[in-house]
Short mmCIF file of C-alpha atoms and ligand atoms in Angstrom, two decimals:
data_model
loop_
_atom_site.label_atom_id
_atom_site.label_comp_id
_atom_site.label_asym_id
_atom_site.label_seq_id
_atom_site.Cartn_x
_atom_site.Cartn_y
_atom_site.Cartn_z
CA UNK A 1 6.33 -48.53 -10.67
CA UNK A 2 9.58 -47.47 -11.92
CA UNK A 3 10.14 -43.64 -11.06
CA UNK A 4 12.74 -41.23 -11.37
CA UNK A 5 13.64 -38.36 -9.39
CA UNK A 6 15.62 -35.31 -11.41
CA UNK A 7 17.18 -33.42 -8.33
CA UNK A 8 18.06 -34.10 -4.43
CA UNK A 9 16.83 -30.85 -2.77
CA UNK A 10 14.40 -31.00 -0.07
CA UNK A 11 11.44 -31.97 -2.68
CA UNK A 12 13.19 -34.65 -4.66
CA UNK A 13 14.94 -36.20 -2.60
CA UNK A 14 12.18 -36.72 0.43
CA UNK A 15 9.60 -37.41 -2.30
CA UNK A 16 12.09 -40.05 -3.73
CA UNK A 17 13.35 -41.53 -0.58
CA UNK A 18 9.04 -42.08 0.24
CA UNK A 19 8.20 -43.26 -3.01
CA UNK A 20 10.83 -46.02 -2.76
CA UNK A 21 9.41 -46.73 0.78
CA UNK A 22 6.11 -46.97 -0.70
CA UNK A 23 7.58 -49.81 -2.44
CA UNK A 24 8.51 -48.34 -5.99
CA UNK A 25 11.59 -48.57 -7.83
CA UNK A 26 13.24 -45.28 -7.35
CA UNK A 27 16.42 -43.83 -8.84
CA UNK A 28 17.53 -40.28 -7.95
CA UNK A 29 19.94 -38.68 -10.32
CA UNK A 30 21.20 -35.14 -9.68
CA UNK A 31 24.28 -33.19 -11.67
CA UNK A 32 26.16 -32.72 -8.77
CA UNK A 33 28.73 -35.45 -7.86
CA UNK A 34 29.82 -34.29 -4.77
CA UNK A 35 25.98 -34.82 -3.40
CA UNK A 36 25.70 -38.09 -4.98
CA UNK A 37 28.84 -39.13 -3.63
CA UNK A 38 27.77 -38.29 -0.27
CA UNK A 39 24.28 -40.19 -0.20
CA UNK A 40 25.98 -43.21 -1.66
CA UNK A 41 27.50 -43.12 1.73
CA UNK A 42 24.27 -41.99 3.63
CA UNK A 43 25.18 -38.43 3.81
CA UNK A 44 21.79 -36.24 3.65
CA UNK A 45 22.89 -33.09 2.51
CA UNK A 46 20.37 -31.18 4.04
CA UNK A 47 19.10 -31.44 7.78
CA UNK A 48 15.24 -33.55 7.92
CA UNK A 49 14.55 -35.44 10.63
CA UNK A 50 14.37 -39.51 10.19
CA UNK A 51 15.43 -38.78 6.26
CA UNK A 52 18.75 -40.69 6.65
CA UNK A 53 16.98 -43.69 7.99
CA UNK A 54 14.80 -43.56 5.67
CA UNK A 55 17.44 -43.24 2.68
CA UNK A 56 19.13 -46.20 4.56
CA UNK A 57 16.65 -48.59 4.80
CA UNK A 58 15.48 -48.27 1.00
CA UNK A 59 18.98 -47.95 -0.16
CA UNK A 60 19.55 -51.44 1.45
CA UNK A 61 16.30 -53.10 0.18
CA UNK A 62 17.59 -52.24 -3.73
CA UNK A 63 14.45 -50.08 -4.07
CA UNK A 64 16.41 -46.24 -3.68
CA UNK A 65 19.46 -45.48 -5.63
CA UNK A 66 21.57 -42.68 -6.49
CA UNK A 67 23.09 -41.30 -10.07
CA UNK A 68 24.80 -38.49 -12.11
CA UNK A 69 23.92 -40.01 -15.13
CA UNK A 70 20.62 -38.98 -16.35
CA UNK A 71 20.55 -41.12 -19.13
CA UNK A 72 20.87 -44.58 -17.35
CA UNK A 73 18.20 -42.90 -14.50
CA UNK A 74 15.82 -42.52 -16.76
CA UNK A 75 16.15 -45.87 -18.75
CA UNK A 76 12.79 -47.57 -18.36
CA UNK A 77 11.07 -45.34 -15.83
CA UNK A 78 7.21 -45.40 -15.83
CA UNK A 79 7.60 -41.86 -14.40
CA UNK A 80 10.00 -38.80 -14.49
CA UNK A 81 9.46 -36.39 -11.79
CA UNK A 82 11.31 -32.82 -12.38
CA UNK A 83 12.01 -31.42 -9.04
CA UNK A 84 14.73 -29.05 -9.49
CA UNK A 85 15.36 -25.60 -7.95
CA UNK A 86 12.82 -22.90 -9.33
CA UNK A 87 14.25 -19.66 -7.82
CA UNK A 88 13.10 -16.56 -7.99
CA UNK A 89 14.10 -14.37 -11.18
CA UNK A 90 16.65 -12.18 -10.39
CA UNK A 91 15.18 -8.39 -10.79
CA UNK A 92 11.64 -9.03 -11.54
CA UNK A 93 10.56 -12.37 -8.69
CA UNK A 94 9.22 -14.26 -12.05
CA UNK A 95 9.94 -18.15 -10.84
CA UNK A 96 13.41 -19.10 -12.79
CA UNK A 97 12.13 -21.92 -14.85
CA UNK A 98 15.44 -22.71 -16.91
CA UNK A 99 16.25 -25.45 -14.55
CA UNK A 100 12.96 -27.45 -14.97
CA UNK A 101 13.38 -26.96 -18.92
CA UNK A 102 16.99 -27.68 -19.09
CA UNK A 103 16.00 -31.01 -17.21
CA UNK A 104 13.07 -31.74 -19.17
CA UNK A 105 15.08 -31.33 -22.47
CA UNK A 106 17.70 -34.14 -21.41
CA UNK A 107 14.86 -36.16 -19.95
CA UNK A 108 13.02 -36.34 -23.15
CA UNK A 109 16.00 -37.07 -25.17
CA UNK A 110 17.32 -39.91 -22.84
CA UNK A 111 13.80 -41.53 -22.80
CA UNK A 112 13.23 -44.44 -25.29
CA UNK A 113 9.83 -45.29 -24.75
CA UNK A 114 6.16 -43.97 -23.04
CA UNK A 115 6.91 -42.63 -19.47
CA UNK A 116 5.08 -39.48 -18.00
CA UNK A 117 6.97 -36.40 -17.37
CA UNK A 118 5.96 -35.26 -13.65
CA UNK A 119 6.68 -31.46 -12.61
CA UNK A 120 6.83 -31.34 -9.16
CA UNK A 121 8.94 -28.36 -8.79
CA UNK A 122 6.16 -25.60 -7.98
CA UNK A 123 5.93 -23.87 -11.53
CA UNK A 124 3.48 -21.46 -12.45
CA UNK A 125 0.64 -22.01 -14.42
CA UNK A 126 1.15 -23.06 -17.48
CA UNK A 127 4.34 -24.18 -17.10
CA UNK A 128 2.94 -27.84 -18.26
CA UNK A 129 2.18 -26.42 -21.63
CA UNK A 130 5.36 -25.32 -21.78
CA UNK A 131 7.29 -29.00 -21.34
CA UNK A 132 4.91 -30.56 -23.73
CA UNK A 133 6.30 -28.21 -26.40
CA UNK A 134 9.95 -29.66 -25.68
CA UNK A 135 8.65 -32.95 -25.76
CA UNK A 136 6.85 -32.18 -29.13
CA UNK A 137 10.10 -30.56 -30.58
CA UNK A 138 12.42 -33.21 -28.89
CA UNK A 139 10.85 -36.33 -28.96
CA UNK A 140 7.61 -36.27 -30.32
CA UNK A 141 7.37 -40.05 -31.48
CA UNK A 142 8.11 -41.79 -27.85
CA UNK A 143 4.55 -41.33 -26.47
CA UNK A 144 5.74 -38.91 -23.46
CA UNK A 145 2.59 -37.39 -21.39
CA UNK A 146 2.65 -34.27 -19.04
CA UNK A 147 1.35 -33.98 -15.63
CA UNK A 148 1.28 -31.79 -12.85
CA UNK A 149 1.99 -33.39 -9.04
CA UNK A 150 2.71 -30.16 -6.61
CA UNK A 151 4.07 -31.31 -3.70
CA UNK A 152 2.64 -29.50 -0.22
CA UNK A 153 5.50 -31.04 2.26
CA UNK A 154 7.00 -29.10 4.67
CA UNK A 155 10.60 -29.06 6.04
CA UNK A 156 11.26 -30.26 9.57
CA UNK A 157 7.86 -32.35 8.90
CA UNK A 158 8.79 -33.30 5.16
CA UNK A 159 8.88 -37.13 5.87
CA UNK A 160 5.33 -37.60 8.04
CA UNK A 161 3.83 -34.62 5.58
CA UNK A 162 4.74 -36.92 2.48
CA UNK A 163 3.53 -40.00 3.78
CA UNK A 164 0.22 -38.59 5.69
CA UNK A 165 -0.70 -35.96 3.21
CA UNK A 166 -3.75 -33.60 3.51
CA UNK A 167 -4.23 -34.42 -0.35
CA UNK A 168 -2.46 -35.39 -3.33
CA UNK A 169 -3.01 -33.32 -6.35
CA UNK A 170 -2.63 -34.37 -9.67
CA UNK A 171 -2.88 -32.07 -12.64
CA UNK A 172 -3.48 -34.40 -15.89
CA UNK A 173 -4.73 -34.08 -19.91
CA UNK A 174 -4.40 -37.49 -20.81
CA UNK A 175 -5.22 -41.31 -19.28
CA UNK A 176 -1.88 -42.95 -19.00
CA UNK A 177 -1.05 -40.35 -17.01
CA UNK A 178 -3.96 -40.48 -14.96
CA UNK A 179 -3.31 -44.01 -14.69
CA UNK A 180 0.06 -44.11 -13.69
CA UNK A 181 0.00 -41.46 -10.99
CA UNK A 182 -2.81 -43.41 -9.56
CA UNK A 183 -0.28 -46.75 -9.29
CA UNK A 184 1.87 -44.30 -7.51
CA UNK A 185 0.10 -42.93 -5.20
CA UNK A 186 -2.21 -46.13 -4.74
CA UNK A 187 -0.97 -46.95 -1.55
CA UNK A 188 -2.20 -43.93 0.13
CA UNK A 189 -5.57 -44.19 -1.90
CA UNK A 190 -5.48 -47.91 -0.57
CA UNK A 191 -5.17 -47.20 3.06
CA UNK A 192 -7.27 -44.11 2.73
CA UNK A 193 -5.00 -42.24 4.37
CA UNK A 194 -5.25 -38.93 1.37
CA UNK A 195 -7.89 -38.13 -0.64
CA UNK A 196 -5.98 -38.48 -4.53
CA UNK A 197 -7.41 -35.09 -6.16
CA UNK A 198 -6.95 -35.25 -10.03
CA UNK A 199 -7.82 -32.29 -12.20
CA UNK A 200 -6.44 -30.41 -15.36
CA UNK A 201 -2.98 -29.24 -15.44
CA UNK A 202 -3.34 -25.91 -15.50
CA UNK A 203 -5.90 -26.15 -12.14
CA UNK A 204 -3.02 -28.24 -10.57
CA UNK A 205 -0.31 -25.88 -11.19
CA UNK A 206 -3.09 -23.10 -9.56
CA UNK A 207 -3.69 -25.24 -6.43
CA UNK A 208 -0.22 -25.33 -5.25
CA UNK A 209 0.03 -20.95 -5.67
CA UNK A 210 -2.93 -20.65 -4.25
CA UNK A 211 -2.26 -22.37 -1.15
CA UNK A 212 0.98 -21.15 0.05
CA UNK A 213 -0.52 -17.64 -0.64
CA UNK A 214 -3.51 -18.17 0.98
CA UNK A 215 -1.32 -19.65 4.57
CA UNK A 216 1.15 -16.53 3.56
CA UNK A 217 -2.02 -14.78 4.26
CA UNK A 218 -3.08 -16.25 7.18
CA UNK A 219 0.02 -15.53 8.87
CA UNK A 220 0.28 -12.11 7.92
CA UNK A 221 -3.07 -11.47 9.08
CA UNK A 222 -2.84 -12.71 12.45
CA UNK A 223 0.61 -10.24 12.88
CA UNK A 224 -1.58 -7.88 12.04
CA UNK A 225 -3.97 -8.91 14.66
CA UNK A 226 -0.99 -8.87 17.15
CA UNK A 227 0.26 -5.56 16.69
CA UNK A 228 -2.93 -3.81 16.92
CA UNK A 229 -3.89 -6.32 20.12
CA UNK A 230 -0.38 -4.85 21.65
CA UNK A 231 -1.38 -1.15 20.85
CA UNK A 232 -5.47 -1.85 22.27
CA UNK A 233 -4.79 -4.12 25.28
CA UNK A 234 -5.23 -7.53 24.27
CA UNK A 235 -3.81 -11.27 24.01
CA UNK A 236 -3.44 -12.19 20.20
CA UNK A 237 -3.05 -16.02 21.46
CA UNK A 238 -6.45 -16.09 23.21
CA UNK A 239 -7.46 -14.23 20.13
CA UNK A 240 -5.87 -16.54 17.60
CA UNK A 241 -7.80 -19.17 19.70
CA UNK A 242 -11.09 -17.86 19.68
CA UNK A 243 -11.04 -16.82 15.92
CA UNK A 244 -9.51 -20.34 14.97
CA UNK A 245 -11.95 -22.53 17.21
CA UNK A 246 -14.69 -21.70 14.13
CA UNK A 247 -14.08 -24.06 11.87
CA UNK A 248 -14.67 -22.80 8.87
CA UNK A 249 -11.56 -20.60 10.07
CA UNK A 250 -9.51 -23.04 11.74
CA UNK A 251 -6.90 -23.12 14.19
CA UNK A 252 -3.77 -23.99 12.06
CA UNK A 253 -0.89 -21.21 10.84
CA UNK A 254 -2.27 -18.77 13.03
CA UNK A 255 0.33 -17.89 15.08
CA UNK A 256 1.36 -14.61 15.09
CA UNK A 257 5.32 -14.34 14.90
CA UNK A 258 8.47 -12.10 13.21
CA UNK A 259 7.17 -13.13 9.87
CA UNK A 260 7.17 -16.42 7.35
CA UNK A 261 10.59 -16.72 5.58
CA UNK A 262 11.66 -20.32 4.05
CA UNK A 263 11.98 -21.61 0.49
CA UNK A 264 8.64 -21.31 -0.36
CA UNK A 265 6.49 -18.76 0.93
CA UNK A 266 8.48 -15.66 -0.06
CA UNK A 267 9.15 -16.95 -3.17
CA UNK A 268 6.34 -18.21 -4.46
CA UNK A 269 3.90 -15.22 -3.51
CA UNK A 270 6.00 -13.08 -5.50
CA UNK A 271 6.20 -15.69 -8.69
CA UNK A 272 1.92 -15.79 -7.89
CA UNK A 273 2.42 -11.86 -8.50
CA UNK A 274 4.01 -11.88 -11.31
CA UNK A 275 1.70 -14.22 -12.79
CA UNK A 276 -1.44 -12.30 -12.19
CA UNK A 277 0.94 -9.67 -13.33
CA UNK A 278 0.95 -10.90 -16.98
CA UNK A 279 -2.79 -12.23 -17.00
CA UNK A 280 -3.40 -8.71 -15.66
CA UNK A 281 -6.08 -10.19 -12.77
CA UNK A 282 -4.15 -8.46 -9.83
CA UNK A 283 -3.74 -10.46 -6.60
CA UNK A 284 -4.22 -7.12 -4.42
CA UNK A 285 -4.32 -9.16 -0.73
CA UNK A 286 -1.07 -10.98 -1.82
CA UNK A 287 0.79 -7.77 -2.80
CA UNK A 288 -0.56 -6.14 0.59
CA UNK A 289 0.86 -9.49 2.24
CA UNK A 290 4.24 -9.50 0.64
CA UNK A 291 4.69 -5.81 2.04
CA UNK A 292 3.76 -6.44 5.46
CA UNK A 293 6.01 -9.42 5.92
CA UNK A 294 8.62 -7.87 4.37
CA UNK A 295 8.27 -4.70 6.45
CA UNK A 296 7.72 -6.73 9.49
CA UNK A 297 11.41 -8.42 9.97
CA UNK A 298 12.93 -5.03 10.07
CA UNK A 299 10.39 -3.44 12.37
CA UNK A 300 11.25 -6.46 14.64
CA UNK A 301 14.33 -5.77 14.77
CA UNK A 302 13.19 -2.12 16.04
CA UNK A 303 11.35 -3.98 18.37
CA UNK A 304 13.90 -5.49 20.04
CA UNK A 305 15.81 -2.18 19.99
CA UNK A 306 13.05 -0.23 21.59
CA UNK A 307 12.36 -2.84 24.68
CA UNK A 308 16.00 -2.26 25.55
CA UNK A 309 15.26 1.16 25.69
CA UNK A 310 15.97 2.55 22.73
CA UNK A 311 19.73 2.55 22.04
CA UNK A 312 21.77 -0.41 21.66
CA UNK A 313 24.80 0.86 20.32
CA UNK A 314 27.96 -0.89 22.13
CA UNK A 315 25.50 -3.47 23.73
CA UNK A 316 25.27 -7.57 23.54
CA UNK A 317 22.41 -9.26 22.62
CA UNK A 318 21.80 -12.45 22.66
CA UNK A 319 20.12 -14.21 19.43
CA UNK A 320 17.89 -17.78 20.33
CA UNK A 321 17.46 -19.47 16.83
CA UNK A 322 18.22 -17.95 13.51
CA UNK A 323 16.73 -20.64 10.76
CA UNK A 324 13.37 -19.61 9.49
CA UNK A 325 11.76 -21.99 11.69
CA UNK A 326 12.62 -25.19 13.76
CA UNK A 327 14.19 -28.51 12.88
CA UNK A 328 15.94 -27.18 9.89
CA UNK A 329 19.22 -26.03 8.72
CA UNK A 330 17.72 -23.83 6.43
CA UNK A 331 18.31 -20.16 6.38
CA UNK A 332 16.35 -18.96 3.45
CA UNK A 333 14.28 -15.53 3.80
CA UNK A 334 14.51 -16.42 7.89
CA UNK A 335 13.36 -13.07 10.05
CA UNK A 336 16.73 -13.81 11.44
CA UNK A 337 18.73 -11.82 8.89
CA UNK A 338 16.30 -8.60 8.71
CA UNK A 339 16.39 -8.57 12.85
CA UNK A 340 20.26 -9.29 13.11
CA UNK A 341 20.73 -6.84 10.22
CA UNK A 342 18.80 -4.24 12.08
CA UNK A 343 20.20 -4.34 15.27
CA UNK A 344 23.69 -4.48 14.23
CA UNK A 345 23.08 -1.33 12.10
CA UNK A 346 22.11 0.15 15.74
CA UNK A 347 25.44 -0.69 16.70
CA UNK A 348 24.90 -4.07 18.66
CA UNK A 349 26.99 -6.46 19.05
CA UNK A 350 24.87 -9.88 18.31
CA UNK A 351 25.86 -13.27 20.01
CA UNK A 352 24.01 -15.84 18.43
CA UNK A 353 22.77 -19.88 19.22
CA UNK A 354 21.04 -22.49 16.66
CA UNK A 355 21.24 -25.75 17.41
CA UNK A 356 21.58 -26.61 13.64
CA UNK A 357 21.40 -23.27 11.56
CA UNK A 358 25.46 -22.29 12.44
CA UNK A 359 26.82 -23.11 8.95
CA UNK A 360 23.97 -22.01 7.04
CA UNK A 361 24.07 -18.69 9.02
CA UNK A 362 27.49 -17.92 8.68
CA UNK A 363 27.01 -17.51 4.43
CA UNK A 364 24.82 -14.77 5.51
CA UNK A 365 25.71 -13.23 8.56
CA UNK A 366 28.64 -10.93 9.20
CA UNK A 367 29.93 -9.79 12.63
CA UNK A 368 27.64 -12.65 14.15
CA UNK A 369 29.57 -13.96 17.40
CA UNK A 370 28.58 -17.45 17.61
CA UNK A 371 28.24 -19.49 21.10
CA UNK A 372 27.29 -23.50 21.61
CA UNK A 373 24.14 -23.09 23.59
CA UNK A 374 21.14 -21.39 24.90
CA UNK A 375 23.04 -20.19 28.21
CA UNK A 376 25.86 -18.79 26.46
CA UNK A 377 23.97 -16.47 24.47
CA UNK A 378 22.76 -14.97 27.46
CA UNK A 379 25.79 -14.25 29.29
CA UNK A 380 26.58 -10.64 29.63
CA UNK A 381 23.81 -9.74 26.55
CA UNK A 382 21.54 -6.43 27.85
CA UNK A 383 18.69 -8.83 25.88
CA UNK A 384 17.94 -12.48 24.87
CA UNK A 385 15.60 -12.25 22.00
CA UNK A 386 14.06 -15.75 20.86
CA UNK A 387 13.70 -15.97 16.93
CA UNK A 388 12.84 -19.11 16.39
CA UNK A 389 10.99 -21.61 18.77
CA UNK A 390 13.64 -24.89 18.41
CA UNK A 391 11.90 -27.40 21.23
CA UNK A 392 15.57 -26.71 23.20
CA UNK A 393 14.29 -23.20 23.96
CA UNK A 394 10.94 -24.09 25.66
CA UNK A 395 12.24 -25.08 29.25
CA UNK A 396 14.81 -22.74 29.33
CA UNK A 397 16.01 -22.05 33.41
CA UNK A 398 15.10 -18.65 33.35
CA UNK A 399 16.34 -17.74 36.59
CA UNK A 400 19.38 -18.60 35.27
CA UNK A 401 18.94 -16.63 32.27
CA UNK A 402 18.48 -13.45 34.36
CA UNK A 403 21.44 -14.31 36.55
CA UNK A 404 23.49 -14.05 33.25
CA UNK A 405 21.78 -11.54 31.47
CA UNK A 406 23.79 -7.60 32.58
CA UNK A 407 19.60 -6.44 32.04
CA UNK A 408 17.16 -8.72 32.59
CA UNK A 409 14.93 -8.44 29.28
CA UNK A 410 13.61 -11.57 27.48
CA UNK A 411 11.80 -10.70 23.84
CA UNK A 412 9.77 -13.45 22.89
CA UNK A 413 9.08 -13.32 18.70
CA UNK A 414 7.55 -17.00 19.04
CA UNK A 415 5.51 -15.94 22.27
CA UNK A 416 6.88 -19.54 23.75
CA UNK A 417 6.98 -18.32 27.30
CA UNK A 418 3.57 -17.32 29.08
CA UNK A 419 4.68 -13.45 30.31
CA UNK A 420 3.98 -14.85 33.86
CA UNK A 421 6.19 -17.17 33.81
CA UNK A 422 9.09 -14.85 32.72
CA UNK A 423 8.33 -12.45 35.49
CA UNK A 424 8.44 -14.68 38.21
CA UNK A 425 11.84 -14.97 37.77
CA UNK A 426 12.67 -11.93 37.14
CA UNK A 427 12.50 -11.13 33.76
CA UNK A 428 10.99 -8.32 31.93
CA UNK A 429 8.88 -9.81 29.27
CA UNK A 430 7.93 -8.69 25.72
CA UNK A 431 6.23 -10.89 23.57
CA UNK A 432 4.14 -10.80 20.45
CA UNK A 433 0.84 -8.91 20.67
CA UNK A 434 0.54 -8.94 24.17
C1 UDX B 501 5.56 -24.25 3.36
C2 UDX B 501 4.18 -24.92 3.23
O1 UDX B 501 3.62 -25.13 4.52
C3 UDX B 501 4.29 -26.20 2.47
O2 UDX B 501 3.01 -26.76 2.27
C4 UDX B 501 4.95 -25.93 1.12
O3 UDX B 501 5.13 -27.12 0.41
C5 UDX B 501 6.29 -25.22 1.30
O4 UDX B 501 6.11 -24.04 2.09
P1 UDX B 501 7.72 -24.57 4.90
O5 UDX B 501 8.27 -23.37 4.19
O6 UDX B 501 8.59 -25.75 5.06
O7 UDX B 501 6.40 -25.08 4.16
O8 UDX B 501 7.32 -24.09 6.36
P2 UDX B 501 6.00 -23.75 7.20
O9 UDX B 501 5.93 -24.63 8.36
O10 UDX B 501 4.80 -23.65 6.35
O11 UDX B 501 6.39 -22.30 7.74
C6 UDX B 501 6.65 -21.21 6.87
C7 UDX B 501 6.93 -19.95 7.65
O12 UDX B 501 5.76 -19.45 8.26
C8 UDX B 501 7.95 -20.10 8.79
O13 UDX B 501 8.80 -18.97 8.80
C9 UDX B 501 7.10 -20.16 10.03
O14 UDX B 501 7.78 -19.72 11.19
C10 UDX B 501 5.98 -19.21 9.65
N1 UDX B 501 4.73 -19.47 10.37
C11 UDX B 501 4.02 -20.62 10.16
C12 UDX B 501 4.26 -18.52 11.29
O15 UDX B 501 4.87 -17.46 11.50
N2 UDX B 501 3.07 -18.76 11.92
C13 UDX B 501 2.34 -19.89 11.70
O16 UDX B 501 1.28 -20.01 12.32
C14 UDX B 501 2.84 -20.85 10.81
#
């Protein structure tokens, strides 16, 4: 198949780079020049691990290339997927669709023939409707379908995620679109690896929602579980455990942390809101999960300030990770900010290490001292708070940690060390519902 990919974010340009590797024809055409400069010359301009051999390889079979011009990207594609930026509103959270219909408007009226118009972008429901209009109005006569293909990978995993997929959902109305997802995604259907789940449109656009607020939920729920295990005496890992060994419950996104940030979850249970907002069919667990996490990365912050004892003002402490989670540079919604915020309005002084997340951090962070590695952060800080659970952090020396640390308290948000552990050499431990 011959497929084209409207933007290089995280979405479009892992889904493109896979779909060439698949062993379609795949062109990738994004607006900005700089970017396509830069992966002409195998520059990834985000952080994924194994994407730039990936984009390498295909780039050198002839199967993955890279454009500006939308026009010649398009030119016979069987396929047009729109995955451009939907961000939230600003002022009311409503998903900002103008992107996906500013593409869709060029795509229709660069197309010459029968192709199918792919959203992949998560857009709320009805959003489908919505591009078939412009084709109507801008193209009507070229035989353009509409389909719905949300994608469920996740950054830091994006590559294995896209390739070994849970499921692949396909919202369609019509056959030819039917049948030329199915070509596309045959070679996961072949090998069995992903059930292919094909419904209507509208039910597609649903799906996608539904599941990042329902794993929003699951986190939020077991913090919940962890602060009222730290105020009642018990262990919300052996608790996590025993809840998630029941199937029907399972085991997966329950660990209890300082909160989901990213460039998905916060933003797309607040476009679910507004959705069930103007169907008026309120979503009352996702509004009570939106406050919580919210209202969590502050009170961890307080958290941090109250096992030092209450006052920080004057004092170092040292940051470990401040991207939303590991093996990305991305610094979207992370806990981070909230805690760093908090603590610096206490008057601390915050040393910070990330073994990727610097330059992302520094757009929006002020006052942040940063230091090249775990140790470093330590040195002379009255606390070394872990934020994020990078791999580099879980065999920390923490006898040497004390040694360098002026009071010897290690906060745990990703509850990476066993307390034990952290007291044998030394440390004063406080984890997450413990
Ligand atoms: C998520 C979805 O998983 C993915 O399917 C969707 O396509 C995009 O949104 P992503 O944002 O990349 O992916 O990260 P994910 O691994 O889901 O983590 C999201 C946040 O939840 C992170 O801040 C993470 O630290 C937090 N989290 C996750 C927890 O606090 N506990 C868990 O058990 C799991």
């Amino acid at each position: 198949m011959r497929i084209t990919m409207i933007g290089t974010g995280y979405v479009g340009l892992v889904s493109g780079a896979c779909f060439s590797d698949f062993g379609h024809e795949v062109v990738c055409v994004d607006k900005d020049a700089s970017k396509i400069e830069a992966l002409e010359r195998n520059v990834m301009p985000i952080y994924e691990p194994g994407l730039d051999a990936l984009v390498a390889s295909n780039v050198k079979a002839g199967r993955l290339s890279f454009t500006t011009d939308l026009a010649a990207g398009v030119a016979g594609a069987d396929a047009v997927f729109i995955a451009v930026g939907t961000p939230s509103r600003r002022g009311d959270g409503h998903a900002d669709l103008s992107y996906v219909f500013g593409a869709v408007h060029e795509v229709v009226a660069a197309l010459t023939g029968p192709a199918v118009i792919v959203t992949k972008s998560t857009v709320p429901v009805g959003t489908g409707d919505e591009v078939e209009r412009i084709v109507a109005e801008v193209g009507p006569e070229k035989g353009i379908k509409v389909a719905s293909n949300p994608e469920f990978l996740r950054e830091g995993a994006a590559i294995d995620d896209f390739k070994r997929p849970d499921r692949v959902v396909c919202g369609v109305e019509d056959d030819f679109a039917r049948e030329v997802l199915a070509q596309i995604y045959r070679p996961l259907s072949l090998n069995q690896s992903a059930p292919v789940l094909f419904t209507r449109r509208r039910t597609a656009e649903i799906i996608k929602y539904a599941a990042n607020a329902f794993l929003a939920t699951k986190i939020t729920f077991i913090n919940e579980i962890a602060d009222l295990c730290e105020v009642a005496g018990a262990d919300v890992q052996e608790v996590a455990r025993g809840i998630g060994l029941d199937n029907r419950i399972g085991r997966k996104f329950l660990h209890a942390g300082p909160g989901y940030g990213g460039s998905c979850f916060p933003k797309d249970t607040l476009a679910l809101l507004k959705t069930a907002q103007d169907y008026e069919s309120p979503l009352r667990i996702v509004e009570a999960v939106v406050t919580a996490n919210d209202q969590r990365k502050r009170a961890m912050g307080r958290k941090v300030i109250k096992a030092a004892g209450g006052d920080v003002k004057g004092k170092t402490i040292g940051i470990l990770g401040l991207t939303f989670k590991p093996n990305t540079d991305d610094m979207r919604d992370s806990p981070a900010i909230a805690i760093i915020q908090t603590l610096q309005d206490a008057g601390a002084v915050v040393r910070a290490y990330d073994p990727e997340g610097r330059e992302q951090a520094e757009k929006v962070l002020n006052n942040v001292d940063y230091v090249d590695g775990p140790y470093e952060a330590a040195e002379g800080a009255a606390a070394l708070v872990i934020v994020t659970e990078w791999d580099a952090f879980r065999a920390l020396d923490l006898g040497r940690i004390k040694s360098l640390l002026t009071d010897p308290l290690l906060v745990d948000l990703r509850n990476v060390y066993p307390p034990v552990e952290a007291e044998k050499a030394g440390l004063r431990y406080v984890g997450i519902g413990k």
